Amino acid sequence: MHKEIKTFIYNIRYPILLLAIMWLVRLADSIWSLGFSVLGINPRVLTGLPGILTTPFIHGSWSHLASNSLPLFTLSTILVLFYKKVASQVFIFIILGSGILIWLFARPSYHIGASGLVYGLISFIFFTGLFKKNAKSVVLSLIVLTLYAGSVESLFPNVAKNISWESHLFGAIVGLVTAFVFRNVVEADEEQYHQPPSWANDNTEKQYFFSRDVFEKTKLQRYYEYLEAERQRMLQAAQNQNNTLPQ
């Protein structure tokens, strides 16, 4: 049991590390008033470009951090456990992609927080289920839909002014694109869905109760075929009888 727990904790070490960094950054900012908010994304300002990488780790308040921590931990855990082959690429794609879009198109203000990454992961896991259509991905998609369906309303500008709805929207868009890009990657536990069934290579001759053309001819056509077969049989019988007569 202890070994299984250790293995599980090891497998989710990166989500734990991600949250630890976020909380340490917030703690340092809170204690020493470092003003990390200026390290967020400042759209269309060159000095705001580094914020593309730093924004997910910076939060304006403890409540802001807390609201992102649980969904980020849940979603990143799902990602590293069930999509191991693409987990690191997905993180990079969502962080860079959403960050670039925010820098290009968002309102002129400092955009901070991991909400773009959260919405990107929600979108990736949900649409991966739609694209792959295997049992595992569909179940994960339904779980995410059940947990975060209410988050859709935060994709639009009808939220509080201090909420970066652009981060939510662009994160979701990049998550969708990322799911499409990696839709053909087969995880180890998905290989069973890509193997042919046991009967696919069965080359034994099949036996049928009806002839294979049973539904291809009308009753009248079959009657004519029967009459023709009887005529041929009678002709053959007469010919055989003539051949047996003494000469």
Tab-separated table of C-alpha atoms in Angstrom:
chain	number	residue	atom	x	y	z
A	1	MET	CA	0.000	0.000	0.000
A	2	HIS	CA	2.803	2.405	0.932
A	3	LYS	CA	4.578	1.547	-2.304
A	4	GLU	CA	1.452	2.395	-4.340
A	5	ILE	CA	1.111	5.737	-2.544
A	6	LYS	CA	4.771	6.547	-3.194
A	7	THR	CA	4.363	5.614	-6.849
A	8	PHE	CA	1.277	7.805	-7.166
A	9	ILE	CA	3.007	10.779	-5.525
A	10	TYR	CA	6.011	10.278	-7.799
A	11	ASN	CA	3.782	10.241	-10.881
A	12	ILE	CA	2.173	13.552	-9.906
A	13	ARG	CA	5.407	15.225	-8.806
A	14	TYR	CA	5.197	17.887	-11.499
A	15	PRO	CA	1.694	19.132	-10.566
A	16	ILE	CA	2.863	19.264	-6.938
A	17	LEU	CA	6.008	21.163	-7.923
A	18	LEU	CA	3.983	23.575	-10.052
A	19	LEU	CA	1.668	24.415	-7.152
A	20	ALA	CA	4.581	24.680	-4.722
A	21	ILE	CA	6.279	27.281	-6.930
A	22	MET	CA	3.063	29.276	-7.255
A	23	TRP	CA	2.487	29.311	-3.499
A	24	LEU	CA	6.117	30.190	-2.738
A	25	VAL	CA	5.992	33.075	-5.211
A	26	ARG	CA	2.795	34.359	-3.629
A	27	LEU	CA	4.284	33.969	-0.133
A	28	ALA	CA	7.433	35.881	-1.072
A	29	ASP	CA	5.382	38.641	-2.700
A	30	SER	CA	3.135	38.867	0.340
A	31	ILE	CA	5.993	39.043	2.874
A	32	TRP	CA	8.346	41.394	1.069
A	33	SER	CA	5.889	43.292	-1.186
A	34	LEU	CA	7.954	42.510	-4.260
A	35	GLY	CA	5.288	43.685	-6.695
A	36	PHE	CA	5.455	40.632	-8.923
A	37	SER	CA	2.326	41.803	-10.760
A	38	VAL	CA	4.503	43.877	-13.099
A	39	LEU	CA	5.972	40.576	-14.326
A	40	GLY	CA	2.638	39.669	-15.868
A	41	ILE	CA	1.731	40.057	-19.532
A	42	ASN	CA	1.428	43.676	-20.594
A	43	PRO	CA	-0.171	43.478	-24.078
A	44	ARG	CA	1.716	44.963	-27.011
A	45	VAL	CA	4.500	46.300	-24.791
A	46	LEU	CA	7.940	44.766	-25.344
A	47	THR	CA	8.712	44.684	-21.634
A	48	GLY	CA	5.563	42.596	-21.190
A	49	LEU	CA	6.819	39.736	-23.352
A	50	PRO	CA	8.638	37.885	-20.513
A	51	GLY	CA	5.261	37.723	-18.786
A	52	ILE	CA	4.260	35.008	-21.263
A	53	LEU	CA	6.444	32.627	-19.211
A	54	THR	CA	5.990	34.114	-15.727
A	55	THR	CA	2.263	34.904	-15.669
A	56	PRO	CA	1.026	31.422	-14.584
A	57	PHE	CA	3.110	31.666	-11.389
A	58	ILE	CA	1.973	35.137	-10.310
A	59	HIS	CA	-1.298	35.891	-8.502
A	60	GLY	CA	-2.670	39.131	-7.160
A	61	SER	CA	-4.080	37.733	-3.918
A	62	TRP	CA	-4.346	34.591	-1.836
A	63	SER	CA	-7.960	34.126	-2.943
A	64	HIS	CA	-6.866	34.427	-6.581
A	65	LEU	CA	-4.230	31.739	-6.008
A	66	ALA	CA	-6.613	29.488	-4.082
A	67	SER	CA	-9.282	29.668	-6.804
A	68	ASN	CA	-6.759	28.447	-9.387
A	69	SER	CA	-4.904	25.885	-7.263
A	70	LEU	CA	-7.471	23.099	-6.945
A	71	PRO	CA	-8.562	23.009	-10.614
A	72	LEU	CA	-4.970	23.342	-11.789
A	73	PHE	CA	-3.849	20.467	-9.567
A	74	THR	CA	-6.817	18.301	-10.620
A	75	LEU	CA	-6.418	18.932	-14.340
A	76	SER	CA	-2.625	18.679	-14.417
A	77	THR	CA	-2.864	15.402	-12.467
A	78	ILE	CA	-5.279	14.018	-15.067
A	79	LEU	CA	-2.892	15.157	-17.783
A	80	VAL	CA	0.270	13.552	-16.372
A	81	LEU	CA	-1.484	10.317	-15.413
A	82	PHE	CA	-3.532	9.667	-18.551
A	83	TYR	CA	-1.717	11.585	-21.311
A	84	LYS	CA	1.892	10.939	-20.354
A	85	LYS	CA	3.302	11.034	-23.884
A	86	VAL	CA	2.126	14.586	-24.552
A	87	ALA	CA	1.864	16.096	-21.041
A	88	SER	CA	4.965	18.288	-21.213
A	89	GLN	CA	4.198	19.447	-24.764
A	90	VAL	CA	0.637	20.315	-23.776
A	91	PHE	CA	1.843	22.472	-20.870
A	92	ILE	CA	4.304	24.295	-23.119
A	93	PHE	CA	1.812	24.773	-25.960
A	94	ILE	CA	-0.891	26.176	-23.680
A	95	ILE	CA	1.389	28.496	-21.717
A	96	LEU	CA	3.131	29.881	-24.807
A	97	GLY	CA	0.094	29.905	-27.076
A	98	SER	CA	-2.299	31.591	-24.666
A	99	GLY	CA	0.422	33.997	-23.518
A	100	ILE	CA	1.193	35.120	-27.060
A	101	LEU	CA	-2.490	35.638	-27.861
A	102	ILE	CA	-2.975	37.649	-24.665
A	103	TRP	CA	0.020	39.832	-25.528
A	104	LEU	CA	-1.330	40.416	-29.031
A	105	PHE	CA	-5.046	40.957	-28.416
A	106	ALA	CA	-5.891	41.500	-24.737
A	107	ARG	CA	-6.764	44.759	-22.993
A	108	PRO	CA	-3.882	47.047	-22.016
A	109	SER	CA	-3.406	45.880	-18.429
A	110	TYR	CA	-1.221	43.439	-16.526
A	111	HIS	CA	-2.638	39.937	-16.969
A	112	ILE	CA	-1.539	37.541	-14.232
A	113	GLY	CA	-2.555	34.141	-12.896
A	114	ALA	CA	-2.781	30.520	-14.012
A	115	SER	CA	-6.385	30.771	-15.221
A	116	GLY	CA	-5.284	30.674	-18.858
A	117	LEU	CA	-3.487	27.405	-18.179
A	118	VAL	CA	-6.517	26.065	-16.275
A	119	TYR	CA	-8.899	26.831	-19.132
A	120	GLY	CA	-6.405	25.423	-21.612
A	121	LEU	CA	-6.288	22.114	-19.727
A	122	ILE	CA	-10.085	21.991	-19.427
A	123	SER	CA	-10.378	22.519	-23.166
A	124	PHE	CA	-7.618	20.033	-24.022
A	125	ILE	CA	-9.038	17.183	-21.928
A	126	PHE	CA	-12.605	17.828	-23.068
A	127	PHE	CA	-11.864	18.018	-26.796
A	128	THR	CA	-9.401	15.122	-26.670
A	129	GLY	CA	-12.372	12.964	-25.688
A	130	LEU	CA	-14.302	14.240	-28.706
A	131	PHE	CA	-11.411	13.699	-31.101
A	132	LYS	CA	-10.159	10.311	-29.892
A	133	LYS	CA	-13.562	8.817	-29.010
A	134	ASN	CA	-12.089	5.942	-26.992
A	135	ALA	CA	-13.556	4.930	-23.639
A	136	LYS	CA	-10.847	6.476	-21.452
A	137	SER	CA	-10.792	9.856	-23.185
A	138	VAL	CA	-14.588	10.098	-23.308
A	139	VAL	CA	-14.884	9.373	-19.571
A	140	LEU	CA	-12.261	12.014	-18.768
A	141	SER	CA	-14.045	14.452	-21.051
A	142	LEU	CA	-17.334	13.856	-19.212
A	143	ILE	CA	-15.631	14.296	-15.832
A	144	VAL	CA	-14.205	17.649	-16.891
A	145	LEU	CA	-17.537	18.696	-18.369
A	146	THR	CA	-19.297	17.835	-15.108
A	147	LEU	CA	-16.777	19.664	-12.926
A	148	TYR	CA	-16.211	22.787	-14.999
A	149	ALA	CA	-19.265	23.330	-17.215
A	150	GLY	CA	-20.015	26.510	-15.256
A	151	SER	CA	-16.682	28.000	-16.291
A	152	VAL	CA	-17.991	28.741	-19.781
A	153	GLU	CA	-19.529	32.037	-18.686
A	154	SER	CA	-16.057	33.371	-17.827
A	155	LEU	CA	-14.972	33.127	-21.467
A	156	PHE	CA	-16.763	36.365	-22.331
A	157	PRO	CA	-16.412	40.026	-21.322
A	158	ASN	CA	-19.463	39.982	-19.031
A	159	VAL	CA	-17.295	39.304	-15.947
A	160	ALA	CA	-15.762	41.622	-13.365
A	161	LYS	CA	-13.260	44.099	-14.756
A	162	ASN	CA	-10.416	42.681	-12.682
A	163	ILE	CA	-10.881	39.233	-14.255
A	164	SER	CA	-8.875	38.499	-17.390
A	165	TRP	CA	-11.548	36.867	-19.500
A	166	GLU	CA	-9.071	37.056	-22.388
A	167	SER	CA	-6.814	34.593	-20.561
A	168	HIS	CA	-9.754	32.216	-20.196
A	169	LEU	CA	-10.806	32.532	-23.831
A	170	PHE	CA	-7.344	32.259	-25.368
A	171	GLY	CA	-6.438	29.395	-23.038
A	172	ALA	CA	-9.542	27.493	-24.153
A	173	ILE	CA	-8.780	28.165	-27.830
A	174	VAL	CA	-5.188	26.964	-27.508
A	175	GLY	CA	-6.383	23.894	-25.573
A	176	LEU	CA	-8.725	23.022	-28.436
A	177	VAL	CA	-5.969	23.418	-31.029
A	178	THR	CA	-3.561	21.369	-28.900
A	179	ALA	CA	-6.107	18.550	-28.566
A	180	PHE	CA	-6.487	18.508	-32.349
A	181	VAL	CA	-2.705	18.458	-32.901
A	182	PHE	CA	-2.184	15.477	-30.560
A	183	ARG	CA	-5.381	13.605	-31.433
A	184	ASN	CA	-3.488	10.759	-33.145
A	185	VAL	CA	-0.981	10.160	-30.351
A	186	VAL	CA	-1.738	6.737	-28.847
A	187	GLU	CA	-1.028	6.378	-25.144
A	188	ALA	CA	0.111	3.027	-23.729
A	189	ASP	CA	-3.294	2.348	-22.168
A	190	GLU	CA	-5.051	3.219	-25.431
A	191	GLU	CA	-3.313	0.622	-27.599
A	192	GLN	CA	-6.076	-1.893	-26.870
A	193	TYR	CA	-8.495	0.374	-28.743
A	194	HIS	CA	-6.287	0.290	-31.861
A	195	GLN	CA	-5.797	-3.480	-32.112
A	196	PRO	CA	-8.020	-5.465	-34.493
A	197	PRO	CA	-10.526	-7.813	-32.841
A	198	SER	CA	-9.697	-11.492	-32.556
A	199	TRP	CA	-12.016	-12.413	-35.416
A	200	ALA	CA	-10.521	-9.872	-37.848
A	201	ASN	CA	-7.878	-12.297	-39.135
A	202	ASP	CA	-10.100	-15.375	-39.146
A	203	ASN	CA	-9.646	-16.909	-42.608
A	204	THR	CA	-11.825	-19.981	-42.110
A	205	GLU	CA	-14.556	-20.433	-44.689
A	206	LYS	CA	-17.845	-19.101	-43.398
A	207	GLN	CA	-21.007	-21.228	-43.540
A	208	TYR	CA	-24.281	-19.479	-44.297
A	209	PHE	CA	-27.844	-20.677	-43.732
A	210	PHE	CA	-29.060	-18.892	-46.877
A	211	SER	CA	-27.239	-18.531	-50.151
A	212	ARG	CA	-25.383	-15.200	-50.398
A	213	ASP	CA	-27.698	-13.883	-53.148
A	214	VAL	CA	-30.903	-14.702	-51.264
A	215	PHE	CA	-32.013	-11.078	-51.170
A	216	GLU	CA	-30.766	-10.138	-54.629
A	217	LYS	CA	-33.443	-11.910	-56.757
A	218	THR	CA	-37.217	-11.782	-56.820
A	219	LYS	CA	-39.437	-14.795	-56.217
A	220	LEU	CA	-40.439	-14.848	-59.901
A	221	GLN	CA	-36.784	-14.866	-61.013
A	222	ARG	CA	-36.071	-17.776	-58.731
A	223	TYR	CA	-39.119	-19.640	-60.118
A	224	TYR	CA	-37.846	-19.202	-63.692
A	225	GLU	CA	-34.419	-20.427	-62.591
A	226	TYR	CA	-36.072	-23.469	-61.053
A	227	LEU	CA	-37.992	-24.241	-64.261
A	228	GLU	CA	-34.808	-23.831	-66.306
A	229	ALA	CA	-32.915	-26.151	-63.972
A	230	GLU	CA	-35.716	-28.752	-64.229
A	231	ARG	CA	-35.720	-28.504	-68.049
A	232	GLN	CA	-31.954	-29.009	-68.138
A	233	ARG	CA	-32.264	-31.954	-65.745
A	234	MET	CA	-34.972	-33.604	-67.901
A	235	LEU	CA	-32.956	-33.058	-71.096
A	236	GLN	CA	-29.915	-34.598	-69.435
A	237	ALA	CA	-31.973	-37.553	-68.216
A	238	ALA	CA	-33.431	-38.145	-71.727
A	239	GLN	CA	-29.990	-37.922	-73.274
A	240	ASN	CA	-28.618	-40.448	-70.807
A	241	GLN	CA	-31.559	-42.774	-71.526
A	242	ASN	CA	-30.930	-42.595	-75.306
A	243	ASN	CA	-27.310	-43.414	-74.756
A	244	THR	CA	-28.227	-46.585	-72.900
A	245	LEU	CA	-30.606	-47.953	-75.618
A	246	PRO	CA	-29.211	-50.897	-77.685
A	247	GLN	CA	-27.993	-49.893	-81.145
